[in-house]
Structures are given as structure tokens and as C-alpha cells.
mmCIF file of C-alpha atoms in Angstrom:
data_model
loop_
_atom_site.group_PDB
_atom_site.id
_atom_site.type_symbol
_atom_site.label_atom_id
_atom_site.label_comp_id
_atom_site.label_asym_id
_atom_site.label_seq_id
_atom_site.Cartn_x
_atom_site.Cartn_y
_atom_site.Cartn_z
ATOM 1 C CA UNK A 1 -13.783 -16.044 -0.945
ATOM 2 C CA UNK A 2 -16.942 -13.996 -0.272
ATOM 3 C CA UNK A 3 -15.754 -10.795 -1.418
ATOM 4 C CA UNK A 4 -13.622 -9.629 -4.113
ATOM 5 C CA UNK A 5 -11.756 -6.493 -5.609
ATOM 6 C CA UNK A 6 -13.279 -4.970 -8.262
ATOM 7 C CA UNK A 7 -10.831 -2.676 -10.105
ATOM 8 C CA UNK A 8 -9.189 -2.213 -12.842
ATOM 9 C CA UNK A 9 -5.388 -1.077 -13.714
ATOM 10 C CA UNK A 10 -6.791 2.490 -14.318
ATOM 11 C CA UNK A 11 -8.673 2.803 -11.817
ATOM 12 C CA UNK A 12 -6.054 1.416 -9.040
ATOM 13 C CA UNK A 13 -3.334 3.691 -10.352
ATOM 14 C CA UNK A 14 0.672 3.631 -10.287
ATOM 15 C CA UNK A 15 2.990 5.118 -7.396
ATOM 16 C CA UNK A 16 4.824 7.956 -8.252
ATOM 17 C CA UNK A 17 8.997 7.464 -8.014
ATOM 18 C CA UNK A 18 10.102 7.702 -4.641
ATOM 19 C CA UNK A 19 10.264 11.438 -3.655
ATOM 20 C CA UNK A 20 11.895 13.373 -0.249
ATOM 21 C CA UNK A 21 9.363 14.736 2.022
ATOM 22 C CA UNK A 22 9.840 18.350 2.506
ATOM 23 C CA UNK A 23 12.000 19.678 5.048
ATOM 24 C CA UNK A 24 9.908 22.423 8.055
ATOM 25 C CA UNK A 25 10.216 24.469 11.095
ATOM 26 C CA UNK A 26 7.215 21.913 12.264
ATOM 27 C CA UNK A 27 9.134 18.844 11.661
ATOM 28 C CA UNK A 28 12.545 19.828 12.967
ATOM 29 C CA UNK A 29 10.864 21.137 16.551
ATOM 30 C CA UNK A 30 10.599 17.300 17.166
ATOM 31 C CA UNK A 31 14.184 16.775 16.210
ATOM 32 C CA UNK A 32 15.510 15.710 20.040
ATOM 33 C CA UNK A 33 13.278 12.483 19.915
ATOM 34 C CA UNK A 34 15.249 10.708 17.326
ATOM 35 C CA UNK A 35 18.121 11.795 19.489
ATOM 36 C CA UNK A 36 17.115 10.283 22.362
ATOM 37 C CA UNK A 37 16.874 7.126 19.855
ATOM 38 C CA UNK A 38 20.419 7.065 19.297
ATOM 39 C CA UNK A 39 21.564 7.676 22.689
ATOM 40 C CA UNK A 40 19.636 4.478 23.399
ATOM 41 C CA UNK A 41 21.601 2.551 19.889
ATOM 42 C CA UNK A 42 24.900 3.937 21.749
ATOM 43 C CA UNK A 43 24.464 2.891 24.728
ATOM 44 C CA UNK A 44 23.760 -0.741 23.605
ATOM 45 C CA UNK A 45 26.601 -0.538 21.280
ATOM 46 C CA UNK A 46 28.838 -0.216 24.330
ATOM 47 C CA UNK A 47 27.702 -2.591 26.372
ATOM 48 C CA UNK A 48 27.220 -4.810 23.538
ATOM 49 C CA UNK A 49 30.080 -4.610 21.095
ATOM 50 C CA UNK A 50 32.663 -2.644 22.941
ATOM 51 C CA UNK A 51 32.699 -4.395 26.124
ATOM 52 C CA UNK A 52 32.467 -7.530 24.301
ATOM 53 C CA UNK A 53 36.031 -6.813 22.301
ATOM 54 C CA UNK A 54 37.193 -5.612 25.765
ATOM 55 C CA UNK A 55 36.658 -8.789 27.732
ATOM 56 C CA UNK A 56 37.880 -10.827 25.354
ATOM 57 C CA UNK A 57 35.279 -13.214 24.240
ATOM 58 C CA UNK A 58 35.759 -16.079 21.788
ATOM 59 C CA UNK A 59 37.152 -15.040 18.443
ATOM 60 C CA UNK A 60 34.812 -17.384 16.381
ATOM 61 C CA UNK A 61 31.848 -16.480 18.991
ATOM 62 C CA UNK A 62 32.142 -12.463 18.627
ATOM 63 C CA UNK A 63 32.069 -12.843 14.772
ATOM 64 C CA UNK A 64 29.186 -14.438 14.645
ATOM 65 C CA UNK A 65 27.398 -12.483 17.068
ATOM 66 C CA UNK A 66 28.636 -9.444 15.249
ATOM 67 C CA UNK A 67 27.917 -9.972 11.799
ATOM 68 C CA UNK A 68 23.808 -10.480 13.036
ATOM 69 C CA UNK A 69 23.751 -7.327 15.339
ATOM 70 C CA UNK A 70 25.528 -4.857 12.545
ATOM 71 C CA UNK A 71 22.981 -6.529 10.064
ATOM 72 C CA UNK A 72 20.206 -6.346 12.348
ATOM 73 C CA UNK A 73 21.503 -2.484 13.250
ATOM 74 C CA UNK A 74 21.751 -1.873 9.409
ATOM 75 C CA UNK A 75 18.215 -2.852 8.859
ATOM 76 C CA UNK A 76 17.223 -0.900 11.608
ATOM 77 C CA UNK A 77 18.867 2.358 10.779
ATOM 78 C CA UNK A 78 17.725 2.120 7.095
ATOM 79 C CA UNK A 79 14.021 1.716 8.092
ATOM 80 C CA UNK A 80 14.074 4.947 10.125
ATOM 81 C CA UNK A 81 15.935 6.898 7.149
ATOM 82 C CA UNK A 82 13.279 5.354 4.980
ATOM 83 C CA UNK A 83 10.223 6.335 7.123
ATOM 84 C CA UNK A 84 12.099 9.817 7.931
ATOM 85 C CA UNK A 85 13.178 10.509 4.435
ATOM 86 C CA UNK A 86 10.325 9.702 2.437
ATOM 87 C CA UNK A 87 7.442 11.518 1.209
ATOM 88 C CA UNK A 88 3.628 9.992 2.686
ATOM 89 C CA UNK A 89 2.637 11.336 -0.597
ATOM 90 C CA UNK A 90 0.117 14.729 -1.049
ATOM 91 C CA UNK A 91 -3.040 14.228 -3.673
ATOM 92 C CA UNK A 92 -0.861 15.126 -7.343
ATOM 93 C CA UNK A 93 -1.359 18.187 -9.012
ATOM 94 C CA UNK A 94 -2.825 16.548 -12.019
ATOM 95 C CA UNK A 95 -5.230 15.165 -10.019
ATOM 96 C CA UNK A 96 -6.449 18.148 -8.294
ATOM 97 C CA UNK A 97 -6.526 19.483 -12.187
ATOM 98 C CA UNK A 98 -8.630 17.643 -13.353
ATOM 99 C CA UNK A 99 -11.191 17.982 -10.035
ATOM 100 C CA UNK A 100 -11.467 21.367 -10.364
ATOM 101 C CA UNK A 101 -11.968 20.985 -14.144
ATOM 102 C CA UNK A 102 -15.086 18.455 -13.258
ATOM 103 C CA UNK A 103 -16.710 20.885 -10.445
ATOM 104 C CA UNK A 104 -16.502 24.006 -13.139
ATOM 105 C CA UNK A 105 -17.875 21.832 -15.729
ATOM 106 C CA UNK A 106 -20.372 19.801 -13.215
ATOM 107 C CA UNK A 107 -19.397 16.599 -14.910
ATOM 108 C CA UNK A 108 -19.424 14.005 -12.567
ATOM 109 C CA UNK A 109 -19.471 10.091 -13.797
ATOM 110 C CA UNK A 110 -22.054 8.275 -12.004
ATOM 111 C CA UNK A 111 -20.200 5.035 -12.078
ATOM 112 C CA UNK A 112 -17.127 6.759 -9.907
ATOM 113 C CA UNK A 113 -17.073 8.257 -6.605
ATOM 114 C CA UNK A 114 -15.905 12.093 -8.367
ATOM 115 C CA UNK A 115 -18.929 13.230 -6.998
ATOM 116 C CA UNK A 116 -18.058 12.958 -3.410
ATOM 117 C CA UNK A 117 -15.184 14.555 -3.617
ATOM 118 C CA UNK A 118 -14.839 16.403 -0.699
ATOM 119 C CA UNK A 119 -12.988 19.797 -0.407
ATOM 120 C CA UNK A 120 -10.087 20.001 2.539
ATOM 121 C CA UNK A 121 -11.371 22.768 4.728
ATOM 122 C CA UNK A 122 -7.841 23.740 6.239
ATOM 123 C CA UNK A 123 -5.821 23.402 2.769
ATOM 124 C CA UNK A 124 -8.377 24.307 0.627
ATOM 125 C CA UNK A 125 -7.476 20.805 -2.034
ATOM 126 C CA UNK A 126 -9.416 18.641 -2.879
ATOM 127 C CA UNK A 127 -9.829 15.511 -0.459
ATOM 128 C CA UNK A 128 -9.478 12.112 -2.477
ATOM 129 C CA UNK A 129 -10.550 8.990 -0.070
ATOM 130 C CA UNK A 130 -9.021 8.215 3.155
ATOM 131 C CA UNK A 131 -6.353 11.072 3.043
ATOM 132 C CA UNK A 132 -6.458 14.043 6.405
ATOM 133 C CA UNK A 133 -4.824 16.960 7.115
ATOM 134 C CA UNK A 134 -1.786 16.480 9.114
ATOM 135 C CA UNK A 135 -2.028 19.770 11.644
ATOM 136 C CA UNK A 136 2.009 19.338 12.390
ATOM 137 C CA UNK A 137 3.855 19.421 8.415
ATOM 138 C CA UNK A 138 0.672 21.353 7.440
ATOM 139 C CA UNK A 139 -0.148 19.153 4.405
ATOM 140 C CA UNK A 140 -2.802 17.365 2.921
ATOM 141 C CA UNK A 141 -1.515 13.129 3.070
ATOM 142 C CA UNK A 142 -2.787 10.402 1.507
ATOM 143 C CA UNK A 143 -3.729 7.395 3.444
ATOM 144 C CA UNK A 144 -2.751 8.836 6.363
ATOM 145 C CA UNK A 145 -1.810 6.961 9.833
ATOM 146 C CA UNK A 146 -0.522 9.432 12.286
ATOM 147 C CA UNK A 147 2.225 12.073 12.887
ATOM 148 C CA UNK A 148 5.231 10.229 14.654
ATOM 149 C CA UNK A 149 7.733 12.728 16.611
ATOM 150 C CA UNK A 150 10.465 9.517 16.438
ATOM 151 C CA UNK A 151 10.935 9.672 12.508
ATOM 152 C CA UNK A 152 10.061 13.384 12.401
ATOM 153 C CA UNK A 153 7.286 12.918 9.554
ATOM 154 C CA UNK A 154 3.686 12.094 9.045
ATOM 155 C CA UNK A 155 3.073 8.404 8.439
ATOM 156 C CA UNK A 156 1.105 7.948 4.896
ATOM 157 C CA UNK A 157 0.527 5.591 1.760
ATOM 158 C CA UNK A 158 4.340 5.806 0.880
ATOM 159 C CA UNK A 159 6.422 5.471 3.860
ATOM 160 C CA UNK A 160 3.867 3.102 6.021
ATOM 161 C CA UNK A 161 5.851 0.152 5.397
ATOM 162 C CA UNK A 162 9.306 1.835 6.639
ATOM 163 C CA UNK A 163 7.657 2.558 9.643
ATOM 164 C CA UNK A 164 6.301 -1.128 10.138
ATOM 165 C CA UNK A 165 10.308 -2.122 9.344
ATOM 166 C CA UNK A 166 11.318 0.087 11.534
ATOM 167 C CA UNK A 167 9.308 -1.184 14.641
ATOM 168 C CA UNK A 168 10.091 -4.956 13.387
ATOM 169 C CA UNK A 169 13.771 -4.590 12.923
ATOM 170 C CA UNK A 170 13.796 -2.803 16.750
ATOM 171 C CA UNK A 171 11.815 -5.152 18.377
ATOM 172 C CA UNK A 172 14.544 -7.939 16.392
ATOM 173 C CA UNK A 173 17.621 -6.194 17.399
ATOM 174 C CA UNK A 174 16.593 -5.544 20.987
ATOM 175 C CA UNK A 175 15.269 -9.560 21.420
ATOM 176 C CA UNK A 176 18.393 -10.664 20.021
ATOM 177 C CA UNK A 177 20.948 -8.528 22.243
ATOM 178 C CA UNK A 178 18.649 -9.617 24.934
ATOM 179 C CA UNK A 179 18.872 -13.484 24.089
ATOM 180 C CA UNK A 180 22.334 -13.307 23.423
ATOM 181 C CA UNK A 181 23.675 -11.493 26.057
ATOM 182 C CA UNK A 182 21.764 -13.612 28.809
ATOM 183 C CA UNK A 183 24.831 -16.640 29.098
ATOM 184 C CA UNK A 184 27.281 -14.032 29.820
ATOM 185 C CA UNK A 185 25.661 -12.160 32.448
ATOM 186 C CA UNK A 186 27.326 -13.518 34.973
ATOM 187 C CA UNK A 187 30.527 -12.960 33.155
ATOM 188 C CA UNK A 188 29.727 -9.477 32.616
ATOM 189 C CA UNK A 189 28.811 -8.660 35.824
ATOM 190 C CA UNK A 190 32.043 -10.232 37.429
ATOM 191 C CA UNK A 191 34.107 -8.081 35.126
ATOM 192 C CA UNK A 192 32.490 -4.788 35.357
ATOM 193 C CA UNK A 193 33.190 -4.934 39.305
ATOM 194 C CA UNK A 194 36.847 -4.782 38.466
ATOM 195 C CA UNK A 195 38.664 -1.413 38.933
ATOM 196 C CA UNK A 196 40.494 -1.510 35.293
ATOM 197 C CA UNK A 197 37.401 -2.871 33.127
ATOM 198 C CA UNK A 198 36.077 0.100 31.253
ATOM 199 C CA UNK A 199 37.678 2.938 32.935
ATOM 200 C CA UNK A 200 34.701 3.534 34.957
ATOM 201 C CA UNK A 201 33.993 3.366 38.803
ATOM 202 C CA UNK A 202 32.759 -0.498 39.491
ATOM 203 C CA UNK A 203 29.282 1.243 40.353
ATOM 204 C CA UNK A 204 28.819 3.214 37.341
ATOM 205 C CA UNK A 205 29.495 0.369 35.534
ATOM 206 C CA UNK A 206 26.608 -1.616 37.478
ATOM 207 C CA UNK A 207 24.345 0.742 36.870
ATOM 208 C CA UNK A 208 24.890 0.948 33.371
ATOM 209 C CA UNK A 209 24.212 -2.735 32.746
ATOM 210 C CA UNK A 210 21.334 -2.609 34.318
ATOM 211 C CA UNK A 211 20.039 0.710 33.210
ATOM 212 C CA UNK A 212 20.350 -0.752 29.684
ATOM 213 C CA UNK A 213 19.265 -4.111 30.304
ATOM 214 C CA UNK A 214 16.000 -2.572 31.751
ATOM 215 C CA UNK A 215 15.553 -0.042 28.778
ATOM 216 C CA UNK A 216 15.652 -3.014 26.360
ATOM 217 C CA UNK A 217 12.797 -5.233 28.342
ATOM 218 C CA UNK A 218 10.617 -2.500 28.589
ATOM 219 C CA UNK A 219 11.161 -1.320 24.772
ATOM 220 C CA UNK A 220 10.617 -4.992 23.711
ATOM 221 C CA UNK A 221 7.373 -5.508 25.883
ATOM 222 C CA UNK A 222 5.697 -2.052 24.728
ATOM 223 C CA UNK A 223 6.811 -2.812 20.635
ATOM 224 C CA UNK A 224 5.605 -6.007 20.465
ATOM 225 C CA UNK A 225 1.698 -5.220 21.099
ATOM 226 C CA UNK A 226 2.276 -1.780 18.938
ATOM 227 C CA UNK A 227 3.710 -3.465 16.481
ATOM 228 C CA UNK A 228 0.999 -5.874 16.525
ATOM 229 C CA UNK A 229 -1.864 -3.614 16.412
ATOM 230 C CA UNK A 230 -0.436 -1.584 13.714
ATOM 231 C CA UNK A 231 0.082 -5.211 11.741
ATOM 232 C CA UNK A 232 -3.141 -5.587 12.134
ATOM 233 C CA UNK A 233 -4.932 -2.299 10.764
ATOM 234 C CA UNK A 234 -2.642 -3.113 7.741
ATOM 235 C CA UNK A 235 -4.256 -6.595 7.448
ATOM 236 C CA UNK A 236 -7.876 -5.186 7.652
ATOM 237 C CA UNK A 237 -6.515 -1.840 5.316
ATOM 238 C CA UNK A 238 -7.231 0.382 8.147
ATOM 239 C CA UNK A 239 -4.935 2.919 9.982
ATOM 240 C CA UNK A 240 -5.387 4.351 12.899
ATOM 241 C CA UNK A 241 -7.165 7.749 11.927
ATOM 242 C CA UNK A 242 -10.240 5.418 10.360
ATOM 243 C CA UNK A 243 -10.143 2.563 12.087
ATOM 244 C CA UNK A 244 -12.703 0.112 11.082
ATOM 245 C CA UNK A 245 -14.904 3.021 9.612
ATOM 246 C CA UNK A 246 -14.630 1.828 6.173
ATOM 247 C CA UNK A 247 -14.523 -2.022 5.484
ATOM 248 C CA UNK A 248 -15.344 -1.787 2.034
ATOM 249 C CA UNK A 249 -11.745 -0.941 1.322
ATOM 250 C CA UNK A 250 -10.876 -4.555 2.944
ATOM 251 C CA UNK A 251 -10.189 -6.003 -0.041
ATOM 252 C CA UNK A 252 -8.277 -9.566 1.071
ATOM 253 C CA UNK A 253 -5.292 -9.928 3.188
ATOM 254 C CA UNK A 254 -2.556 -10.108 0.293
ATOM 255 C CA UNK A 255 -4.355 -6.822 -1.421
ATOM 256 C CA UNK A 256 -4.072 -5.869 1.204
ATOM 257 C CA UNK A 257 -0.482 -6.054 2.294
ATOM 258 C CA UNK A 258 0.327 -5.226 -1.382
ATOM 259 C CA UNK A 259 -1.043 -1.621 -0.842
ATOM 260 C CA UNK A 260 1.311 -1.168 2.113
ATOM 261 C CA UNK A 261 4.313 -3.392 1.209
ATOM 262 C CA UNK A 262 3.976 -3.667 -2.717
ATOM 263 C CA UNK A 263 3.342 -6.503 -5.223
ATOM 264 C CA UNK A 264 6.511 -7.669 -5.419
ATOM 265 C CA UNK A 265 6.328 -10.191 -2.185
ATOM 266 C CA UNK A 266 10.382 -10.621 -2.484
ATOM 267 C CA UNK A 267 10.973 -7.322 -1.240
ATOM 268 C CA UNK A 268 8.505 -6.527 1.575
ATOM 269 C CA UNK A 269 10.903 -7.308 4.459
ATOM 270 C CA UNK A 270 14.206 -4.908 2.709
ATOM 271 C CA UNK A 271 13.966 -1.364 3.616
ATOM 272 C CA UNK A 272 13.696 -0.381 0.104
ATOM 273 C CA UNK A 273 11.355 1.576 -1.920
ATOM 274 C CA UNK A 274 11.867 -0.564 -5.146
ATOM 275 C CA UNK A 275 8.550 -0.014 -7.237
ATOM 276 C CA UNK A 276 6.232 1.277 -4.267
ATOM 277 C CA UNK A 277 3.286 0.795 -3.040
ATOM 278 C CA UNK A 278 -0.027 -1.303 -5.032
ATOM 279 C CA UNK A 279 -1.624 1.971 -6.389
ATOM 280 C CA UNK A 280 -1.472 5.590 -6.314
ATOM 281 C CA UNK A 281 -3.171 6.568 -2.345
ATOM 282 C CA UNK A 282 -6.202 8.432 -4.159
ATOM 283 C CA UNK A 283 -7.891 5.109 -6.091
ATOM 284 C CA UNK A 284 -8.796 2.606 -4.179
ATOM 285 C CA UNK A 285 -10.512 -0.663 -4.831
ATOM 286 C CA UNK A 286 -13.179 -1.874 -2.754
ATOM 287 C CA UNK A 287 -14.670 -4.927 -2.388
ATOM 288 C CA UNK A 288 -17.674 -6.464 -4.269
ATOM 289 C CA UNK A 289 -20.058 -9.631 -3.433
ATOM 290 C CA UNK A 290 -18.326 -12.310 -5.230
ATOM 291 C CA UNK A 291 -20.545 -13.285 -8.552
ATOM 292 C CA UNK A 292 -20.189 -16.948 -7.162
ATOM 293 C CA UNK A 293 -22.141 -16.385 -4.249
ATOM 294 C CA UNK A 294 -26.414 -17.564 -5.618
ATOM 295 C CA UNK A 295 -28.533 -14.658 -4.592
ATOM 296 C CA UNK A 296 -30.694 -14.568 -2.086
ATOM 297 C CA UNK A 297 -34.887 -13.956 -3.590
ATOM 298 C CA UNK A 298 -34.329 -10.392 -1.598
ATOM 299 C CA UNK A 299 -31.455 -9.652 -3.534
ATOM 300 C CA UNK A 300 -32.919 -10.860 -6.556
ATOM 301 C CA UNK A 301 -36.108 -8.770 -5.984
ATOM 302 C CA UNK A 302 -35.306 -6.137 -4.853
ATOM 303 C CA UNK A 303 -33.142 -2.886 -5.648
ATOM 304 C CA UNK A 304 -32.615 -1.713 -2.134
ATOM 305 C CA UNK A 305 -30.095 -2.997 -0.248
ATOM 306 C CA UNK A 306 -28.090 -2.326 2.893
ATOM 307 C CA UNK A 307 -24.812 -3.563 3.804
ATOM 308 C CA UNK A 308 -24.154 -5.583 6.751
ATOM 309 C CA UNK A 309 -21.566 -7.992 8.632
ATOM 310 C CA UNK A 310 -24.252 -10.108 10.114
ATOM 311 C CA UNK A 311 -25.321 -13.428 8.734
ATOM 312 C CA UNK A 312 -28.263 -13.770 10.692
ATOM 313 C CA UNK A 313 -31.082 -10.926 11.048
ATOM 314 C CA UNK A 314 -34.407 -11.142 11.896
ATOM 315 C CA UNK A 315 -36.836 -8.676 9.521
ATOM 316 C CA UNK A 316 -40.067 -6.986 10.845
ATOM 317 C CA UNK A 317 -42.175 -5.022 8.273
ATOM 318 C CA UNK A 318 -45.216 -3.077 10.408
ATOM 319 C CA UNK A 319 -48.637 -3.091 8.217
ATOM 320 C CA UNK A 320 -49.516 0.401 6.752
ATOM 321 C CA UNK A 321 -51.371 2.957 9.932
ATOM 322 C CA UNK A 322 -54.063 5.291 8.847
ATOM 323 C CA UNK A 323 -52.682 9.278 8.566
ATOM 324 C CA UNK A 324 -52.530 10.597 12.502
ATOM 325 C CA UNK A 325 -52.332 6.724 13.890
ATOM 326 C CA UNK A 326 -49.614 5.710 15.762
ATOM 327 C CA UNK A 327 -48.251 2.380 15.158
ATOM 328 C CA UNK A 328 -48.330 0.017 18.172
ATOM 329 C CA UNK A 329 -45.543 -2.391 19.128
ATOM 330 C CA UNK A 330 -48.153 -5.332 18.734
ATOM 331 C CA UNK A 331 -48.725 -4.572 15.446
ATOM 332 C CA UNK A 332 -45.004 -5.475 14.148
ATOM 333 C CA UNK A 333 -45.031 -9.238 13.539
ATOM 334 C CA UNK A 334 -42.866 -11.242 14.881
ATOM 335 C CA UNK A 335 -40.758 -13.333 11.481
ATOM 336 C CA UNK A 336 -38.023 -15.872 12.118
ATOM 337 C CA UNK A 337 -34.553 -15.499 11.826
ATOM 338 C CA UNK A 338 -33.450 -15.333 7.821
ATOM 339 C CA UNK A 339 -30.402 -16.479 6.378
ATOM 340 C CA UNK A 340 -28.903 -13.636 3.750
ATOM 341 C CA UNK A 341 -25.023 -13.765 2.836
ATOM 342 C CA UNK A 342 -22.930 -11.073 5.412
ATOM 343 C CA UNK A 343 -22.399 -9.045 2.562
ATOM 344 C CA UNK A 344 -25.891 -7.368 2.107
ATOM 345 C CA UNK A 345 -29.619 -7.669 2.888
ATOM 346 C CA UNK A 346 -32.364 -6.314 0.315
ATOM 347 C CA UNK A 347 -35.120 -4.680 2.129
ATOM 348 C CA UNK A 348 -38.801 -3.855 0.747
ATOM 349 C CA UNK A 349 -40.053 -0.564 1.128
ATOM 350 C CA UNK A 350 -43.636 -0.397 2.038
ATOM 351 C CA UNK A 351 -45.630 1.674 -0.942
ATOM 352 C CA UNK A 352 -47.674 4.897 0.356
ATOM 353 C CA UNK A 353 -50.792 5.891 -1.770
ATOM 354 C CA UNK A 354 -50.617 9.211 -3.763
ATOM 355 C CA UNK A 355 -52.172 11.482 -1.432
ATOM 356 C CA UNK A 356 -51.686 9.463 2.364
ATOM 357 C CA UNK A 357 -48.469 9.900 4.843
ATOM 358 C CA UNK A 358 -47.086 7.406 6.758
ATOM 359 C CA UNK A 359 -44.196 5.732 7.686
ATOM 360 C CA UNK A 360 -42.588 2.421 6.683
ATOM 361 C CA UNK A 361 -40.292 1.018 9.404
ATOM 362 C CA UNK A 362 -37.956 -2.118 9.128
ATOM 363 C CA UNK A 363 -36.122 -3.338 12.166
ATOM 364 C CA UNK A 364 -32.963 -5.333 11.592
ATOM 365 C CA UNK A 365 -32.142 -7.436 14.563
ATOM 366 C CA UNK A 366 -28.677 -9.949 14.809
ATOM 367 C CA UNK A 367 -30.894 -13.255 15.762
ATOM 368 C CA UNK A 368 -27.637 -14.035 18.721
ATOM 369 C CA UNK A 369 -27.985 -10.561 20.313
ATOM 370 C CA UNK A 370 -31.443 -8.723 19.794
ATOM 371 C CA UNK A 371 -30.227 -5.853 21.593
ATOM 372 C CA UNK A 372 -28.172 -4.729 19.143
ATOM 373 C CA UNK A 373 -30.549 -2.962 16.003
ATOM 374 C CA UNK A 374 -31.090 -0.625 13.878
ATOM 375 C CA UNK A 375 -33.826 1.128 12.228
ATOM 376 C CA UNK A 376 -34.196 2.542 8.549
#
């Protein structure tokens, strides 16, 4: 590819064992959400398993029908424990050790980002990449996505893929009771009208069926897209606090997955921890242009550089103006459109004698949409 990682085993780091995120006032406050979550899993359970037994469907049918749900349920309900139960993961101790140690000292490594290390203004710690402040559990999280009232916790580096199992196995479950339960409609409908089906009034148990059959469709239709769009961040190692802010921590689509799902592929779709995430939520790895790639003669000749995601810019470089002058628009030639890799661009400062002012502009301009610049 273009781009590649550059980091090594140190520098990635190791997740920590799989740790209990702290029960609070804050979190429990949100505690009749999940509950309106299980009224929903009850409700379905009724009309899909209980009703089932009670009409008397085919023996070898119902056991296969069965055996999916309950797994599908099982996957489900382990996936929201997961997200629930788990810890997003806080910067470690050690870490914020050995910060503080650097500022007192003022030793900062040039070759590693130490030295913009910012400090959390509402807890005070100090801020490793792409971690916020979570205003509901009050904590500093790594990698943080968002606070989600359904699984009571804050969504972070450790329990992100949970949450994406949890969605996945829903949106399963739900399409598969849905699919299922089609055929038998008819059936269903016939025998809830009777007076000794469920013990229920014929018209309750009409507007059950379709109470719950219109819950599911409108469940399954908003999960997909979220699901989706969350799928995607993960793809493109965003979430949805930085959104596409920082794509030099897009470093491939597997690396990526890895740092939400793990290395071990095997085990990404089981609602298990296992050996954690790819890293430690305060390294990251970001990408580099690939050494394959020949340089361009601006990147070979020059030490400035800025980054860019288009292949195709047109470069203007206005002649020096006397001290006072203004530069005219004529005066900025007019150069055709250059071919650099989308990686970077090298630009060339114009020199200023000792003892003149002036400025030295560059316009970058995408060649397909000149509307669209910048200036440095």
C-alpha cells in the first residue's frame, strides 16, 4: 500500500487484564434504559417462544428455531454485560508517573510526541492521544467514543468492540425472529383471536402482535445504518468524538480492526475479552509514506513538507515585493497541475534578505475543484 505503520512493540504497548469499570451515582441514574431493553427481550420471548410451545408447532421445527434464537439471545445478552461490565480503560498510573517525572525534569525526547502532552483541564491528568473527559462517570477514557445510557458506561479502547457485538447480535436476533416468524403469521393471527389462546382478551392479544412486530421493524431499520456508521469509524480508526480529525492514526483496515477487536482474528465475533485490544489506548501508531513509494524532486529537495489527501495540486509561488508593496493578483504565475503522491507535498519557502520584510505566499489548489485552497 501507500502508507504504512511505523511502530514498534514498545511503542504500541500491551492491554492491561480485563478490569470492572467502577460502579457511580452518575451511571446508575441511567439505570431504567437497560430496563426498557429487557421489557422489549420479554416481550419477544412471549410472542416468540411461549406462544410458539402454546400453539403447538412442529416438534423438529421449534427445536431448531430454538436452539438459533437462545444462541442468538446468548450472544446478545453477553455483549451488553461485556460493554456494561467492562472498564473503557483511564490513562495508568505508571504512565501518568512517569509524565510528571518528564515535565519536572523538562526531558522531553524529540523523536516522541511526550512533548505534547496535554494536561486534562477538568481532571487535572495528563491527556495521552485521542482520550476526553467523559462529563457523566467523571473520568478521564482512553479512546473514547461516547457515553451510552443503554449499557450504562462510557464507550472506550476496551469495551468498543462489546458495544459493536452488541448492536450486531440485536440487529441478528431481531432479523431472524422477523424472518422466521413471517410463514406463521397467518397462523398466529388465527389463534390469538381465540378466547382460550393465551389467557388474554382476543384484542389484547392483537395488539400485542402487532405492537411487537412494529417495535422489531423499526429497531432493525434504525440499527442497521448505526451500526454501519459506527463500523465504519472503526475501519478509518475514528470514533465519533474525532471523527476524521486525525487520519494519521489510519493505519490499514486490519490494524485497524485489530485495535478494536484484537489480533487474534478467531475471536473478534465471541463476546469475549480473551487477550484485548492491539495496544495499550495511550500509544498509537500512525502511518508513514511507504519507503517504496520514489520521491518526488520536492520531496527530495526540500525539508518542508505539508500533508495532504490530494493527488493533484496546482503550486503558485508570487516573486519577492519591495517592503510597503502590495502584491498584485497578476503577479502570481499561473503553473500547471503537478503530480506529488497524496501523502505529502514539499513546498519552497521564498528566502528574505537580512534586513527586508515581506511575505512568501504559496497557494495550494486541488486541479478538479479550484475553489477549494489553502494558503500557508
Amino acid at each position: 500500500g501507500a502508507m504504512r505503520a511505523s511502530v514498534t512493540e514498545e511503542q504500541r504497548g500491551r492491554p492491561k487484564p480485563f478490569a470492572c469499570a467502577p460502579c457511580s451515582i452518575a451511571r446508575l441514574q441511567f439505570a431504567p434504559m437497560p430496563m426498557i431493553m429487557v421489557a422489549v427481550i420479554v416481550v419477544n420471548y412471549i410472542f416468540y417462544v411461549v406462544w410458539t410451545i402454546q400453539r403447538g408447532v412442529d416438534r423438529a421445527m421449534m427445536v431448531v428455531l430454538f436452539t438459533i434464537f437462545h444462541l442468538l439471545l446468548a450472544l446478545v445478552m453477553m455483549s451488553w454485560l461485556y460493554t456494561c461490565a467492562t472498564d473503557p480503560g483511564v490513562p495508568p498510573e505508571s504512565w501518568q508517573r512517569r509524565m510528571a517525572a518528564q515535565a519536572k525534569a523538562n526531558d522531553y525526547p524529540d523523536n516522541t510526541s511526550l512533548s505534547t502532552t496535554r494536561i486534562c483541564r477538568k481532571s487535572g491528568l495528563y491527556k495521552p492521544e485521542r482520550s476526553h473527559y467523559c462529563s457523566v462517570t467523571k473520568r478521564l477514557t482512553l479512546n473514547m467514543d461516547h457515553f451510552c445510557p443503554w449499557v450504562l458506561n462510557t464507550i472506550g479502547f476496551y469495551n468498543r468492540k462489546f458495544f459493536l457485538l452488541f448492536i450486531l447480535y440485536t440487529i441478528c436476533l431481531i432479523g431472524f425472529t422477523l424472518v422466521s416468524i413471517a410463514p406463521q403469521l397467518p397462523g398466529i393471527f388465527e389463534w390469538a383471536r381465540s378466547e382460550n389462546s393465551t389467557g388474554l382478551p382476543p384484542i389484547a392479544n392483537m395488539i400485542l402482535i402487532v405492537s411487537v412486530l412494529l417495535v422489531d421493524v423499526v429497531l432493525l431499520f434504525l440499527l442497521c445504518p448505526f451500526l454501519w456508521f459506527h463500523f465504519q469509524m472503526v475501519m478509518k480508526n475514528q470514533t465519533t468524538i474525532d471523527g476524521d480529525r486525525f487520519p494519521q492514526f489510519d493505519v490499514g483496515t486490519r490494524a485497524n480492526l485489530q485495535q478494536v477487536f484484537g489480533r487474534n482474528v478467531c475471536v473478534w465475533l465471541f463476546p469475549l475479552y480473551c487477550s484485548g485490544p492491539d495496544g495499550d489506548g495511550v500509544h498509537w501508531p500512525v502511518k508513514q509514506p511507504s519507503s517504496d513509494l520514489p520521491p518526488s524532486h520536492a520531496q527530495r529537495t526540500s525539508p518542508y513538507a505539508i500533508t495532504t489527501d490530494s493527488p493533484r495540486l496546482l503550486v503558485c509561488t508570487p516573486e519577492p515585493v519591495s517592503d510597503g508593496s502590495v502584491l498584485p493578483l497578476a503577479a502570481v504565475p499561473a503553473a500547471p497541475a503537478v503530480e506529488h503522491p497524496p501523502s505529502s507535498i514539499a513546498l519552497h519557502p521564498t528566502p528574505i534578505a537580512r534586513g527586508q520584510s515581506g511575505v512568501a505566499m504559496v497557494s495550494i489548489l486541488p486541479a478538479d475543484n479550484p475553489r477549494r485552497d489553502g494558503m500557508v
